[in-house]
Amino acid sequence: MNVPISARASERPHSPGSRSAFGEGRATAKVILFGEHAVVYGAPALAAPVSSLVTRARVAFGDDAPRIRSAAYSGALDRAPERVSPTVTALLATLERLEHPSAGVRLEIESDIPVARGLGSSAAVASAIVDATAAALGASLTEADRHELVQTAERAAHGSPSGLDARAVRADGPVWFRAGEAVPVPVGAPLHLVIADTGVRGRTRLAVEEVAARRAVDPDGVDAAIARLGTLTFDARAAVAGGDISAVGRGMDEAQRILTGLGVGHPALDHLAVTARGAGALGAKLTGGGQGGCLIALGSGAEQALVLADALRASGAAATWITTVEATT
Ligand code: PMV
């Protein structure tokens, strides 16, 4: 179901190093199933791309002054406001890496991914821009180069990102992430997930800072919570591989309790989690940085996920999306 990310240039074939009329890149949203926040402290994480929510970037070179066109800002590159600095960073860092001037560059972004909802919007935008820029210049980047460029933009967005988002928005299936690297994970039975938007902006940078501040005051308590989140992530990998979706759901509920205890929950997330469980979800938790953003709820099947989505919207979710992590075996 999930499609690989792609980058393509408009003129083909072209010789390496030749410049095309334009280049395109795309990336998807992602959900963190287990391990957000703990991953910042070296614990593993499980994440999956959301193939129905896509960001596309297109880069071209002309004679006009450098420009951006996007929902967040349209205008001259050198007058872009601070809120789009990750976008500008992704473009300029890639041009610099490819030793190409910014003169005449034109960047267009279209994205289905809601911003600041824990769904990886900033990483997806950066990833699409990196690919589009390289494609426009007929240049090839190694996977390590690409990752580092996305991370450069993510630092402008979040401070010191773990790299999980940068990997997950480029993945073509669920991934196990640890120490900067992501590998595919086997899935024994499909996971029917409902993503529910609280309508409250998530605050990843502040939430990460909040956990760090708590750890400074209570290192033993916070480290115990991080260790437990790590154990839940290992257990979830085994449950996902074995197709034990009830165990996955139970782990989600415990992760939600721990994350809330770490100060990254939100009353709107609690409210939607209660609704999801009341409507038969096997488990529910926040996804991403928290303090707002989105909840993910695990349905017992495809039909039940539809029921869950209706219940969540009726209970105040600003939007819902259903995403299925397909079985691999
Ligand atoms: O809110 P998002 O989608 O940017 O996810 C953040 C995940 C954290 O673990 C909280 C931070 C990180 O760098 O991994």
Coordinates of C-alpha atoms and ligand atoms in Angstrom, one line a residue:
M1 CA 0.0 0.0 0.0
N2 CA 2.8 2.4 0.8
V3 CA 4.6 3.7 -2.2
P4 CA 8.3 4.5 -2.2
I5 CA 9.4 8.1 -2.3
S6 CA 10.6 9.2 -5.6
A7 CA 12.5 12.0 -7.3
R8 CA 12.4 12.6 -11.0
A9 CA 13.6 15.2 -13.4
S10 CA 11.5 16.4 -16.3
E11 CA 13.8 15.7 -19.1
R12 CA 15.0 12.2 -19.7
P13 CA 17.4 10.8 -20.4
H14 CA 19.9 13.4 -19.3
S15 CA 23.6 13.0 -18.7
P16 CA 24.8 13.2 -15.1
G17 CA 25.4 16.8 -14.1
S18 CA 23.1 18.3 -16.8
R19 CA 20.4 20.7 -15.6
S20 CA 16.7 19.8 -16.3
A21 CA 13.9 22.3 -16.7
F22 CA 12.6 21.2 -13.3
G23 CA 12.9 18.4 -10.7
E24 CA 10.3 16.9 -8.5
G25 CA 10.5 15.1 -5.1
R26 CA 7.9 13.6 -2.8
A27 CA 7.6 12.2 0.6
T28 CA 4.9 11.0 2.9
A29 CA 3.6 11.7 6.4
K30 CA 4.6 9.2 9.2
V31 CA 3.2 8.0 12.5
I32 CA 5.3 7.0 15.4
L33 CA 3.8 3.8 16.7
F34 CA 6.1 3.5 19.7
G35 CA 9.2 5.3 21.1
E36 CA 8.7 9.0 20.6
H37 CA 10.7 11.0 23.2
A38 CA 12.5 7.9 24.4
V39 CA 14.2 7.8 21.0
V40 CA 15.9 11.1 21.8
Y41 CA 17.7 9.3 24.6
G42 CA 18.8 6.4 22.5
A43 CA 15.8 4.0 22.9
P44 CA 14.5 2.4 19.7
A45 CA 11.3 3.5 17.9
L46 CA 8.8 2.0 15.6
A47 CA 7.3 4.2 12.9
A48 CA 5.3 3.8 9.7
P49 CA 4.8 6.1 6.6
V50 CA 1.3 7.3 5.9
S51 CA 1.0 6.9 2.1
S52 CA -2.2 8.8 1.7
L53 CA -0.7 12.1 3.0
V54 CA 1.9 13.3 0.6
T55 CA 4.2 16.4 0.1
R56 CA 5.4 17.3 -3.3
A57 CA 8.2 19.7 -4.2
R58 CA 9.1 21.1 -7.5
V59 CA 12.4 23.0 -8.2
A60 CA 13.2 24.9 -11.4
F61 CA 15.8 27.5 -12.4
G62 CA 14.9 30.6 -14.4
D63 CA 16.0 34.2 -14.8
D64 CA 13.9 35.7 -12.0
A65 CA 14.9 36.3 -8.4
P66 CA 14.8 33.2 -6.2
R67 CA 11.2 32.5 -5.2
I68 CA 9.1 30.1 -3.0
R69 CA 5.4 29.2 -3.6
S70 CA 3.7 27.3 -0.8
A71 CA 0.7 27.4 1.5
A72 CA 2.9 28.8 4.3
Y73 CA 4.5 31.5 2.3
S74 CA 4.7 32.7 -1.3
G75 CA 7.3 35.3 -2.3
A76 CA 10.9 36.1 -2.6
L77 CA 13.3 33.6 -1.0
D78 CA 15.3 36.3 0.7
R79 CA 12.2 37.8 2.3
A80 CA 10.9 34.4 3.6
P81 CA 9.6 34.7 7.3
E82 CA 11.2 32.7 10.1
R83 CA 8.3 30.2 10.2
V84 CA 9.5 28.8 6.8
S85 CA 13.2 28.7 7.8
P86 CA 13.3 24.9 7.7
T87 CA 12.1 25.0 4.0
V88 CA 14.6 27.7 3.1
T89 CA 17.3 25.7 4.9
A90 CA 16.5 22.5 3.0
L91 CA 16.7 24.3 -0.3
L92 CA 19.9 26.3 0.4
A93 CA 21.7 23.5 2.1
T94 CA 21.1 21.2 -0.8
L95 CA 22.2 23.8 -3.3
E96 CA 25.3 24.4 -1.2
R97 CA 26.0 20.6 -1.0
L98 CA 25.7 20.4 -4.8
E99 CA 27.8 23.6 -5.2
H100 CA 25.2 25.4 -7.2
P101 CA 24.2 29.1 -6.7
S102 CA 20.6 29.9 -5.7
A103 CA 20.3 32.4 -8.5
G104 CA 17.0 31.9 -10.4
V105 CA 15.8 29.1 -8.2
R106 CA 12.0 28.6 -7.9
L107 CA 10.6 26.2 -5.4
E108 CA 6.9 25.1 -5.2
I109 CA 5.5 23.0 -2.5
E110 CA 2.1 21.2 -2.2
S111 CA 1.4 19.2 0.9
D112 CA -1.5 17.2 2.3
I113 CA 0.2 16.8 5.6
P114 CA -1.1 19.0 8.4
V115 CA 1.6 21.2 10.0
A116 CA 2.5 20.8 13.6
R117 CA 0.4 17.7 14.2
G118 CA 3.2 15.1 14.9
L119 CA 2.9 13.7 11.4
G120 CA 6.3 14.6 10.2
S121 CA 5.3 17.5 8.0
S122 CA 8.7 19.4 8.3
A123 CA 10.7 16.3 7.5
A124 CA 8.5 15.4 4.5
V125 CA 8.8 18.9 3.1
A126 CA 12.6 18.9 3.6
S127 CA 12.9 15.5 2.0
A128 CA 10.9 16.4 -1.0
I129 CA 12.9 19.6 -1.5
V130 CA 16.2 17.8 -1.3
D131 CA 15.1 15.3 -3.9
A132 CA 13.6 17.9 -6.2
T133 CA 16.7 20.1 -6.1
A134 CA 19.0 17.2 -6.9
A135 CA 16.7 16.1 -9.7
A136 CA 16.5 19.6 -11.2
L137 CA 20.3 19.7 -11.3
G138 CA 20.7 16.2 -12.6
A139 CA 22.7 15.4 -9.5
S140 CA 22.7 12.2 -7.5
L141 CA 23.0 12.2 -3.7
T142 CA 23.8 9.3 -1.5
E143 CA 21.2 8.2 1.0
A144 CA 23.6 9.4 3.7
D145 CA 23.8 12.9 2.0
R146 CA 20.1 13.1 1.7
H147 CA 19.5 12.1 5.3
E148 CA 22.0 14.7 6.5
L149 CA 20.4 17.5 4.4
V150 CA 17.0 16.6 5.8
Q151 CA 18.4 16.6 9.3
T152 CA 19.9 20.1 8.7
A153 CA 16.4 21.4 7.9
E154 CA 15.0 19.5 10.9
R155 CA 17.5 21.2 13.2
A156 CA 16.0 24.5 12.1
A157 CA 12.5 23.1 12.9
H158 CA 13.1 21.2 16.1
G159 CA 16.5 21.9 17.6
S160 CA 18.1 18.4 17.9
P161 CA 16.0 15.8 16.1
S162 CA 16.6 12.1 16.6
G163 CA 16.5 11.5 12.8
L164 CA 13.5 9.2 13.1
D165 CA 11.2 11.5 11.1
A166 CA 13.8 12.0 8.4
R167 CA 14.0 8.2 7.9
A168 CA 10.2 7.4 8.3
V169 CA 9.0 10.0 5.7
R170 CA 11.2 8.3 3.1
A171 CA 10.3 4.7 4.0
D172 CA 8.1 2.4 2.0
G173 CA 6.9 0.5 5.0
P174 CA 7.1 0.3 8.8
V175 CA 10.6 0.8 10.2
W176 CA 12.6 0.0 13.3
F177 CA 14.8 3.0 14.2
R178 CA 17.7 3.0 16.4
A179 CA 20.9 5.1 16.6
G180 CA 20.2 7.0 13.4
E181 CA 19.5 3.9 11.2
A182 CA 16.1 2.5 10.1
V183 CA 15.4 -1.1 9.0
P184 CA 12.2 -2.6 7.7
V185 CA 10.1 -4.6 10.2
P186 CA 8.0 -7.7 9.5
V187 CA 4.3 -7.4 10.1
G188 CA 2.3 -10.5 10.9
A189 CA -1.2 -9.0 10.7
P190 CA -2.4 -5.7 9.3
L191 CA -2.7 -2.8 11.7
H192 CA -5.7 -0.6 11.0
L193 CA -4.9 2.7 12.5
V194 CA -7.0 5.8 12.8
I195 CA -5.2 9.1 13.1
A196 CA -7.2 11.7 14.9
D197 CA -6.2 15.4 14.8
T198 CA -7.0 17.2 18.1
G199 CA -6.9 20.5 16.2
V200 CA -4.3 21.7 18.7
R201 CA -0.9 22.5 17.4
G202 CA 1.7 20.0 18.6
R203 CA 4.8 21.6 20.1
T204 CA 7.6 19.2 19.5
R205 CA 10.5 21.4 20.4
L206 CA 8.8 22.5 23.7
A207 CA 7.8 19.0 24.5
V208 CA 11.3 17.7 24.0
E209 CA 12.6 20.5 26.2
E210 CA 9.9 19.7 28.8
V211 CA 11.2 16.1 29.1
A212 CA 14.8 17.3 29.4
A213 CA 13.8 19.8 32.1
R214 CA 12.0 17.0 34.1
R215 CA 15.0 14.8 33.7
A216 CA 17.3 17.5 35.2
V217 CA 15.1 17.6 38.2
D218 CA 14.2 13.8 38.5
P219 CA 16.8 11.8 36.5
D220 CA 15.8 8.4 38.1
G221 CA 12.1 8.9 37.5
V222 CA 12.5 10.1 33.9
D223 CA 15.1 7.5 33.0
A224 CA 12.8 4.7 34.4
A225 CA 10.0 6.1 32.2
I226 CA 12.3 6.2 29.1
A227 CA 13.5 2.6 29.8
R228 CA 9.9 1.4 30.1
L229 CA 9.0 3.1 26.8
G230 CA 12.0 1.3 25.3
T231 CA 10.8 -2.1 26.6
L232 CA 7.3 -1.4 25.2
T233 CA 8.9 -0.7 21.8
F234 CA 10.8 -4.0 21.8
D235 CA 7.7 -5.8 22.9
A236 CA 5.6 -4.1 20.2
R237 CA 8.1 -5.2 17.5
A238 CA 7.6 -8.8 18.6
A239 CA 3.8 -8.4 18.8
V240 CA 3.7 -6.7 15.4
A241 CA 5.8 -9.5 13.8
G242 CA 3.6 -12.1 15.5
G243 CA 0.3 -10.5 14.4
D244 CA -0.7 -10.1 18.1
I245 CA -2.6 -6.8 17.6
S246 CA -4.3 -7.0 21.1
A247 CA -0.8 -6.9 22.6
V248 CA 0.1 -3.9 20.4
G249 CA -3.0 -2.1 21.6
R250 CA -2.2 -2.8 25.3
G251 CA 1.3 -1.4 24.7
M252 CA -0.1 1.7 23.1
D253 CA -2.3 2.4 26.2
E254 CA 0.7 2.0 28.5
A255 CA 2.9 4.2 26.4
Q256 CA 0.2 6.9 26.5
R257 CA 0.1 6.8 30.3
I258 CA 3.9 7.1 30.5
L259 CA 4.1 9.9 27.9
T260 CA 1.3 11.8 29.7
G261 CA 3.3 11.3 33.0
L262 CA 6.4 12.8 31.2
G263 CA 4.4 16.0 30.5
V264 CA 3.8 15.6 26.8
G265 CA 0.1 14.8 26.9
H266 CA -2.8 17.2 26.4
P267 CA -6.4 17.2 27.6
A268 CA -7.6 17.0 24.0
L269 CA -5.5 13.8 23.5
D270 CA -6.9 12.3 26.7
H271 CA -10.4 13.1 25.6
L272 CA -10.0 11.4 22.2
A273 CA -8.2 8.5 23.8
V274 CA -11.2 7.9 26.1
T275 CA -13.5 8.1 23.1
A276 CA -11.4 5.7 21.0
R277 CA -11.3 3.1 23.8
G278 CA -15.1 3.5 24.4
A279 CA -15.6 2.9 20.7
G280 CA -13.7 -0.4 20.8
A281 CA -10.1 0.6 20.0
L282 CA -7.5 -2.0 21.0
G283 CA -5.3 0.9 22.2
A284 CA -4.7 4.6 21.7
K285 CA -1.8 7.0 22.2
L286 CA -0.4 10.3 21.0
T287 CA 2.0 10.2 18.1
G288 CA 5.0 12.5 17.6
G289 CA 6.0 15.3 19.9
G290 CA 2.7 15.6 21.7
Q291 CA 1.3 18.5 23.8
G292 CA -1.4 18.6 21.1
G293 CA -1.2 17.2 17.6
C294 CA -2.6 13.7 16.8
L295 CA -3.8 10.6 18.5
I296 CA -3.5 7.2 16.9
A297 CA -6.1 4.5 17.7
L298 CA -5.8 0.9 16.8
G299 CA -8.9 -0.7 15.3
S300 CA -9.6 -4.4 15.6
G301 CA -10.2 -4.6 11.9
A302 CA -10.9 -2.4 8.8
E303 CA -14.6 -2.0 9.4
Q304 CA -14.0 -1.2 13.1
A305 CA -11.5 1.5 12.1
L306 CA -14.3 3.2 10.2
V307 CA -16.5 3.2 13.3
L308 CA -13.6 4.5 15.3
A309 CA -13.0 7.4 12.9
D310 CA -16.7 8.4 13.0
A311 CA -16.7 8.3 16.8
L312 CA -13.5 10.4 17.0
R313 CA -14.9 13.0 14.7
A314 CA -18.2 13.1 16.5
S315 CA -16.2 13.6 19.7
G316 CA -14.4 16.7 18.4
A317 CA -11.5 15.4 16.3
A318 CA -10.7 18.1 13.7
A319 CA -10.0 15.5 11.1
T320 CA -9.3 11.7 10.9
W321 CA -7.3 9.6 8.5
I322 CA -7.2 5.8 8.3
T323 CA -3.9 4.2 7.5
T324 CA -3.2 0.5 7.3
V325 CA 0.2 -1.0 8.0
E326 CA -0.1 -4.0 5.7
A327 CA 1.1 -7.5 6.7
T328 CA 4.4 -8.5 5.1
T329 CA 4.1 -12.2 5.7
Ligands
PMV1 O1 6.4 15.8 16.3 P1 7.2 15.1 15.3 O2 6.5 14.5 14.2 O3 8.3 16.0 14.9 O4 8.0 13.8 16.1 C1 8.9 14.1 17.2 C2 9.4 12.8 17.7 C3 10.3 13.1 19.0 O5 10.7 11.8 19.4 C4 9.5 13.7 20.1 C5 11.5 13.9 18.7 C6 12.6 13.3 17.9 O6 13.5 14.0 17.5 O7 12.5 12.1 17.6

